[in-house]
PDB file of C-alpha atoms in Angstrom:
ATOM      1  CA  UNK A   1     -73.033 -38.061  -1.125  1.00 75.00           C
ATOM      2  CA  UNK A   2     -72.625 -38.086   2.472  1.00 80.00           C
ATOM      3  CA  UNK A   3     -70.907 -34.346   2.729  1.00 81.00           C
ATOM      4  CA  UNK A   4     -73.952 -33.244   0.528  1.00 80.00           C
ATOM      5  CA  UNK A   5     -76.889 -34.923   2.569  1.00 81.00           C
ATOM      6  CA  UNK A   6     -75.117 -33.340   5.464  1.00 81.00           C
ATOM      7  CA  UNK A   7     -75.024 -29.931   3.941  1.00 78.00           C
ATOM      8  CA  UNK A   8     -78.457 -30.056   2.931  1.00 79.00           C
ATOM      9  CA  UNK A   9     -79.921 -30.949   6.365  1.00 81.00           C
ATOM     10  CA  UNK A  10     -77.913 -28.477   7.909  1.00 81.00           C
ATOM     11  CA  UNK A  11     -78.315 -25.823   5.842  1.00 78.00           C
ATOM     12  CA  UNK A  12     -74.655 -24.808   5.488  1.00 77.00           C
ATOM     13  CA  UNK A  13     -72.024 -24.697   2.694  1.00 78.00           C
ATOM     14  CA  UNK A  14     -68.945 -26.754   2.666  1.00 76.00           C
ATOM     15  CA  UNK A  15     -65.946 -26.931   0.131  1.00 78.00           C
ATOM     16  CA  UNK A  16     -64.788 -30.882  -1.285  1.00 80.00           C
ATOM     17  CA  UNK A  17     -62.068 -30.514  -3.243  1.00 78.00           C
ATOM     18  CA  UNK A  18     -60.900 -33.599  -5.334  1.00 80.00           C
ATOM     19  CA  UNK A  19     -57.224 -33.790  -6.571  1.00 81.00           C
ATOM     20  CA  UNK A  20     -55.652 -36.428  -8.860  1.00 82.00           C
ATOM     21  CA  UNK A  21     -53.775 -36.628 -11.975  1.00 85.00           C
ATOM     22  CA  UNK A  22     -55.673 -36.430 -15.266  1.00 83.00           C
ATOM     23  CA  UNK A  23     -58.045 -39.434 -15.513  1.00 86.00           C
ATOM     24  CA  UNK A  24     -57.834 -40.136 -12.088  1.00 86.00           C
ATOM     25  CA  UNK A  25     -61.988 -40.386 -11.895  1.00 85.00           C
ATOM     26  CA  UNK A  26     -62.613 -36.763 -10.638  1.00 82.00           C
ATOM     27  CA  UNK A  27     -65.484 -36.272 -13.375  1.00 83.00           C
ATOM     28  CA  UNK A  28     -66.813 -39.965 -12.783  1.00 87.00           C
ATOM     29  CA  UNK A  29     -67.237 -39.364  -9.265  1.00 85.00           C
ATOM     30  CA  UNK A  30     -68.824 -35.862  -9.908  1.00 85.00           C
ATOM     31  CA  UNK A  31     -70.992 -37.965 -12.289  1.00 87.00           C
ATOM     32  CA  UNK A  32     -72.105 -40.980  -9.780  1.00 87.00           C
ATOM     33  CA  UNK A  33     -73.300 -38.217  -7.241  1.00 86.00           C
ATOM     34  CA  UNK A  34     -75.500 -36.479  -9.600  1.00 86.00           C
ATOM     35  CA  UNK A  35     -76.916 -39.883 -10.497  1.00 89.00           C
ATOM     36  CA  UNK A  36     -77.555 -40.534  -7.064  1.00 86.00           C
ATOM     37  CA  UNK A  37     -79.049 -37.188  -6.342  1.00 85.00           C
ATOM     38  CA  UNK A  38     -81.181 -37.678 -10.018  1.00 85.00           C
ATOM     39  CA  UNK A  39     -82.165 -40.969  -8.235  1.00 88.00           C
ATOM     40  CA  UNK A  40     -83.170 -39.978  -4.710  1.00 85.00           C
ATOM     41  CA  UNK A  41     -85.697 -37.470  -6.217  1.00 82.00           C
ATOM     42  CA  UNK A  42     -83.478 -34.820  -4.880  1.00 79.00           C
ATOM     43  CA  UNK A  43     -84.085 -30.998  -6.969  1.00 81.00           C
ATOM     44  CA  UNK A  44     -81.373 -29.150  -6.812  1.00 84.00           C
ATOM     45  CA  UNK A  45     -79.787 -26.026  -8.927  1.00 86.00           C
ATOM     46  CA  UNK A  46     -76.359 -27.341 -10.536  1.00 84.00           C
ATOM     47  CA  UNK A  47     -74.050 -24.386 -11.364  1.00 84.00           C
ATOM     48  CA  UNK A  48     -70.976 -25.592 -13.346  1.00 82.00           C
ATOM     49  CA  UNK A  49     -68.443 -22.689 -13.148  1.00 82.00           C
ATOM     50  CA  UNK A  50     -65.110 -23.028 -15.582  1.00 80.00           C
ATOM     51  CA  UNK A  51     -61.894 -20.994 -14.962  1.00 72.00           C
ATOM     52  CA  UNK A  52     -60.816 -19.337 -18.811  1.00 66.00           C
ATOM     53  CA  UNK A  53     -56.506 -20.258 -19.006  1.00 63.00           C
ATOM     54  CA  UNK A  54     -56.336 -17.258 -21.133  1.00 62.00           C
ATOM     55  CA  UNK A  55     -57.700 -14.948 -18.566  1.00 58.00           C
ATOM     56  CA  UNK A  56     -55.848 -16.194 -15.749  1.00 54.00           C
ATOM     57  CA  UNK A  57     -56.210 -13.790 -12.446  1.00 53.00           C
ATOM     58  CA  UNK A  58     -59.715 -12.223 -13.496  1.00 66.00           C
ATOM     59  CA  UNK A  59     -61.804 -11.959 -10.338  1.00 72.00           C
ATOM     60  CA  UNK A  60     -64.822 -14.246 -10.441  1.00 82.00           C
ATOM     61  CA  UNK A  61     -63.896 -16.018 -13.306  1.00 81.00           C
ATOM     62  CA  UNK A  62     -65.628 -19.192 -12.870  1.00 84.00           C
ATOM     63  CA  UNK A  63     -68.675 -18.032 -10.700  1.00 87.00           C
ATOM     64  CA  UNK A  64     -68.967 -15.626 -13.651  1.00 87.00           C
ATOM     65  CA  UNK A  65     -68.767 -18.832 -16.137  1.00 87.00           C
ATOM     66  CA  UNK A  66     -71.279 -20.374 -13.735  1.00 89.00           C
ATOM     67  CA  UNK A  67     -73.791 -17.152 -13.696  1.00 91.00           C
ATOM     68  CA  UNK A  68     -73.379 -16.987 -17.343  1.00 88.00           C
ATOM     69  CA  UNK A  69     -74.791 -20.576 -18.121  1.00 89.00           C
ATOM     70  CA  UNK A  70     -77.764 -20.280 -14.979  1.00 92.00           C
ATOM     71  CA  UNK A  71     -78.908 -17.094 -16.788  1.00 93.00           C
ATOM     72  CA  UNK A  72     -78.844 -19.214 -20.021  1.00 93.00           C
ATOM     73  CA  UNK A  73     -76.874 -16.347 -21.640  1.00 93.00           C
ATOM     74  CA  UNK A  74     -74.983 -17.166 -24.938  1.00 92.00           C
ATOM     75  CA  UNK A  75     -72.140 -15.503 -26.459  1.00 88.00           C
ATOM     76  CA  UNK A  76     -73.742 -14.094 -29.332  1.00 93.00           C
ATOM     77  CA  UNK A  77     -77.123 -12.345 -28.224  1.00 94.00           C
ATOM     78  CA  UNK A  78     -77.249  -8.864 -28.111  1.00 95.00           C
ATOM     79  CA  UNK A  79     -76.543  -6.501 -25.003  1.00 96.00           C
ATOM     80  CA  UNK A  80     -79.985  -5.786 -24.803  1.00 96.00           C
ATOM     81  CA  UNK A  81     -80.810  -9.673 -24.796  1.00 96.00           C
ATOM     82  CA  UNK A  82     -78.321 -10.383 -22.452  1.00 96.00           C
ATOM     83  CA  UNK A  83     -79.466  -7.618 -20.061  1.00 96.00           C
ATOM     84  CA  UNK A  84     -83.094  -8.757 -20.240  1.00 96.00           C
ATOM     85  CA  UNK A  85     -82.216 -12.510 -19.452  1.00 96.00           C
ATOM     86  CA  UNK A  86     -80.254 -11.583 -16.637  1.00 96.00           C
ATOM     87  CA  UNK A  87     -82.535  -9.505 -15.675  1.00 95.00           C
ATOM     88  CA  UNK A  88     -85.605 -11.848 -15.650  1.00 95.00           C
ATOM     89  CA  UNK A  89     -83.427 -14.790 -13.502  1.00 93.00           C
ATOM     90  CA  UNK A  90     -82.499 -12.383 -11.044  1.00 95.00           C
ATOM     91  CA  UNK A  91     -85.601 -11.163 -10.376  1.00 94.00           C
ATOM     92  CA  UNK A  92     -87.656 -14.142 -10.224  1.00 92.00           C
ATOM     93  CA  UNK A  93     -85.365 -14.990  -7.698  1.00 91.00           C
ATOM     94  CA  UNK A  94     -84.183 -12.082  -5.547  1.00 89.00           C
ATOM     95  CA  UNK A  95     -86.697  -9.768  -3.430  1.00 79.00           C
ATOM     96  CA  UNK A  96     -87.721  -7.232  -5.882  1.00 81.00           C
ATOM     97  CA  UNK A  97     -86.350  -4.483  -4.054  1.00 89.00           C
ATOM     98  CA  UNK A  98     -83.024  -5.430  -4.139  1.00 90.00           C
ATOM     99  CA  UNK A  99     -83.176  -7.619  -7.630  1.00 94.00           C
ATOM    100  CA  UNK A 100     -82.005  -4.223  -9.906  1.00 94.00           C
ATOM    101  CA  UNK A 101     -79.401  -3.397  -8.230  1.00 95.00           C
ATOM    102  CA  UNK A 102     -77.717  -6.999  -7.193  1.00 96.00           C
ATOM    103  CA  UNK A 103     -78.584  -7.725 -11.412  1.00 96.00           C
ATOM    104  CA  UNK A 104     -76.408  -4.529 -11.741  1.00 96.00           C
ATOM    105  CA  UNK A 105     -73.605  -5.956 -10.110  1.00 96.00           C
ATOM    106  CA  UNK A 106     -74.004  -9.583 -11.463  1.00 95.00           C
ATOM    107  CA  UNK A 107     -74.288  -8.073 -14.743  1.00 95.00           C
ATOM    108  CA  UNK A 108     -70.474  -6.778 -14.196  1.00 94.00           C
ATOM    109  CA  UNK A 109     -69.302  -9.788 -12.894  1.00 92.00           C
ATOM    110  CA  UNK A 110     -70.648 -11.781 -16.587  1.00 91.00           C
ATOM    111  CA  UNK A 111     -69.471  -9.001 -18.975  1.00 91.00           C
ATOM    112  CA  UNK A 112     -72.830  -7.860 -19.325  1.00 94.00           C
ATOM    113  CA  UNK A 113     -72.298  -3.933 -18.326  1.00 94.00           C
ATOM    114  CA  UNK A 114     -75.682  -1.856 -17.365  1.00 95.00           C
ATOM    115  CA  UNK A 115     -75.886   1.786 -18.029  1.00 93.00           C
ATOM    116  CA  UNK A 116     -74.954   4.178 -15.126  1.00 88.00           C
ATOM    117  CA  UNK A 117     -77.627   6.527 -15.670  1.00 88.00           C
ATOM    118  CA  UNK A 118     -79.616   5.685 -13.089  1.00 81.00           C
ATOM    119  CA  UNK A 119     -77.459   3.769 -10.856  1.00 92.00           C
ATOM    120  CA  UNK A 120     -75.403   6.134  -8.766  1.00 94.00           C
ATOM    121  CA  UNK A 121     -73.876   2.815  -6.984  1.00 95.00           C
ATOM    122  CA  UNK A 122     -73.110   1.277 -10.224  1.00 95.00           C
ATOM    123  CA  UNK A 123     -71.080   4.684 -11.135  1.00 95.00           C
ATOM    124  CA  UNK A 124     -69.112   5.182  -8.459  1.00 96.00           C
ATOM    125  CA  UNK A 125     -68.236   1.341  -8.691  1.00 96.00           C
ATOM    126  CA  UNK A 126     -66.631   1.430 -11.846  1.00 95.00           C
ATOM    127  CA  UNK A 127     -64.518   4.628 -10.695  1.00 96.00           C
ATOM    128  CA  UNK A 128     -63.174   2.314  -7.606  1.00 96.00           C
ATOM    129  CA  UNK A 129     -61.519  -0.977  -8.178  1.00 93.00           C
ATOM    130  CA  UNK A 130     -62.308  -2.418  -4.594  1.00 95.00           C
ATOM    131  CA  UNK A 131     -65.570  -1.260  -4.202  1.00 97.00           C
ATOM    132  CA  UNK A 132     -66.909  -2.990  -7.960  1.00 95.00           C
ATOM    133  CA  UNK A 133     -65.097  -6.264  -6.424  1.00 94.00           C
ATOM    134  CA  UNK A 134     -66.622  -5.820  -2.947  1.00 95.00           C
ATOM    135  CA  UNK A 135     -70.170  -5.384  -4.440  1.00 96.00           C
ATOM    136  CA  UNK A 136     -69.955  -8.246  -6.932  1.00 95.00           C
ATOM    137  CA  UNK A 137     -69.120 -10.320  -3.739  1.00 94.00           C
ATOM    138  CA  UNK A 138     -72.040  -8.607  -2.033  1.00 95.00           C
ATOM    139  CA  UNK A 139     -74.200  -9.494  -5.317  1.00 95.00           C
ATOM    140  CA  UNK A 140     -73.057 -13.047  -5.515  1.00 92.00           C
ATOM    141  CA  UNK A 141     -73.777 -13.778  -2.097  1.00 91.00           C
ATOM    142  CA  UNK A 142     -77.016 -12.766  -2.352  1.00 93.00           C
ATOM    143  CA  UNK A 143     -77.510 -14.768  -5.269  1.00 93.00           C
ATOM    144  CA  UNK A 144     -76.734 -18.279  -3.675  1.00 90.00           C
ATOM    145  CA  UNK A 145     -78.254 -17.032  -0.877  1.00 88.00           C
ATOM    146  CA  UNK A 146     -81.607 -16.664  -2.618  1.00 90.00           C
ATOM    147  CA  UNK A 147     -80.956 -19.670  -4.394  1.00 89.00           C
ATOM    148  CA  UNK A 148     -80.268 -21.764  -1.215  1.00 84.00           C
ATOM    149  CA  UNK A 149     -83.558 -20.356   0.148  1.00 84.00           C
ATOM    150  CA  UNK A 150     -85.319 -21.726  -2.691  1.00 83.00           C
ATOM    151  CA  UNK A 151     -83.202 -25.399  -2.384  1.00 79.00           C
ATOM    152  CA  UNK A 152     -80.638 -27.339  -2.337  1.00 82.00           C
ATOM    153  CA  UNK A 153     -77.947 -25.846  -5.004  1.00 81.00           C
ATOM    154  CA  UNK A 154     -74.347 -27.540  -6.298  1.00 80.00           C
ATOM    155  CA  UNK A 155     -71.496 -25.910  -7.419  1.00 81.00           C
ATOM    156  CA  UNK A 156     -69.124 -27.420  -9.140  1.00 81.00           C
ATOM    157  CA  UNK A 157     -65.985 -26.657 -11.642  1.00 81.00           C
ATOM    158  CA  UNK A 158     -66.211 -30.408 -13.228  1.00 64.00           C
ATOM    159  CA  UNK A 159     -67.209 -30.653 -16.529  1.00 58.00           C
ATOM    160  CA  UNK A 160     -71.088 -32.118 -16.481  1.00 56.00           C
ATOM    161  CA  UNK A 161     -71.505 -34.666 -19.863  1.00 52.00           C
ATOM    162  CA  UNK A 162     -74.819 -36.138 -19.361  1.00 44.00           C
ATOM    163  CA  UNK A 163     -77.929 -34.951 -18.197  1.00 45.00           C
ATOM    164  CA  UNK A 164     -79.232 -31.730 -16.073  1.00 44.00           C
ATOM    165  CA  UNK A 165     -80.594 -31.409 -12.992  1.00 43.00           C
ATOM    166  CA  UNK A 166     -83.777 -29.602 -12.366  1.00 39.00           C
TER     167      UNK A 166
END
């Protein structure tokens, strides 16, 4: 709790990683903090990102997990559905301005593709390896940027069994 209440009232980012053998208490102790937080009155925007074994190596693979489940975005809804919800979070969130274009890219990073019609960036994107995986960066940065301007915000790749913070 310390390195969080440190972040927070500095306003910066900082990495914990927590390393033991299986059963160890690496998803208790992720549990006791968000407890604590619940406790203190603290809101905060938990993202719970989870790396897929049997897509080992995809870029983004558990901030995508993690921007799937913010954008409440299930599996089977439609494109369409998919686009809209993503849509609607990122743009009650990002300036308006930049919100289609950063959805765009966000949208590549979940599996949920946008038309190229009238994104010229988009297009040449997808004809460019490095430049799709240098905007999705771009895009992703902005995102926890707007969320950290809006609060405090928790990432995490630990399971979360009880209970969801605001």
């Amino acid at each position: 709790k310390q390195v969080y209440d440190k972040c927070a009232a500095e306003r910066v980012a900082r990495v914990v990683l927590m390393t033991g053998p299986a059963g160890g208490g690496k998803s208790r102790l992720l549990q006791e903090l968000l407890v604590r937080l619940n406790a203190s009155g603290r809101t905060f925007t938990l993202l719970v990102g989870r790396g897929d074994p049997m897509r080992g190596g995809t870029q983004f693979g558990v901030l995508a997990f993690a921007l799937h489940a913010w954008a409440e975005i299930a599996g089977s809804d439609d494109i369409e559905l998919k686009r809209s919800k993503l849509s609607e979070r990122v743009s009650g969130l990002v300036a308006s301005a930049r919100a289609p274009l950063i959805t765009e890219f966000l949208g590549e990073m979940v599996g949920v593709p946008f038309p190229t019609d009238a994104s010229p960036q988009l297009r040449a994107a997808r004809a460019d390896r490095q430049l799709m995986a240098d905007r999705m960066l771009e895009s992703w940065l902005a995102f926890v940027d707007a969320l950290g301007e809006r609060g405090e915000t928790l990432l995490t790749t630990t399971p979360v069994s009880s209970g969801t913070p605001k």
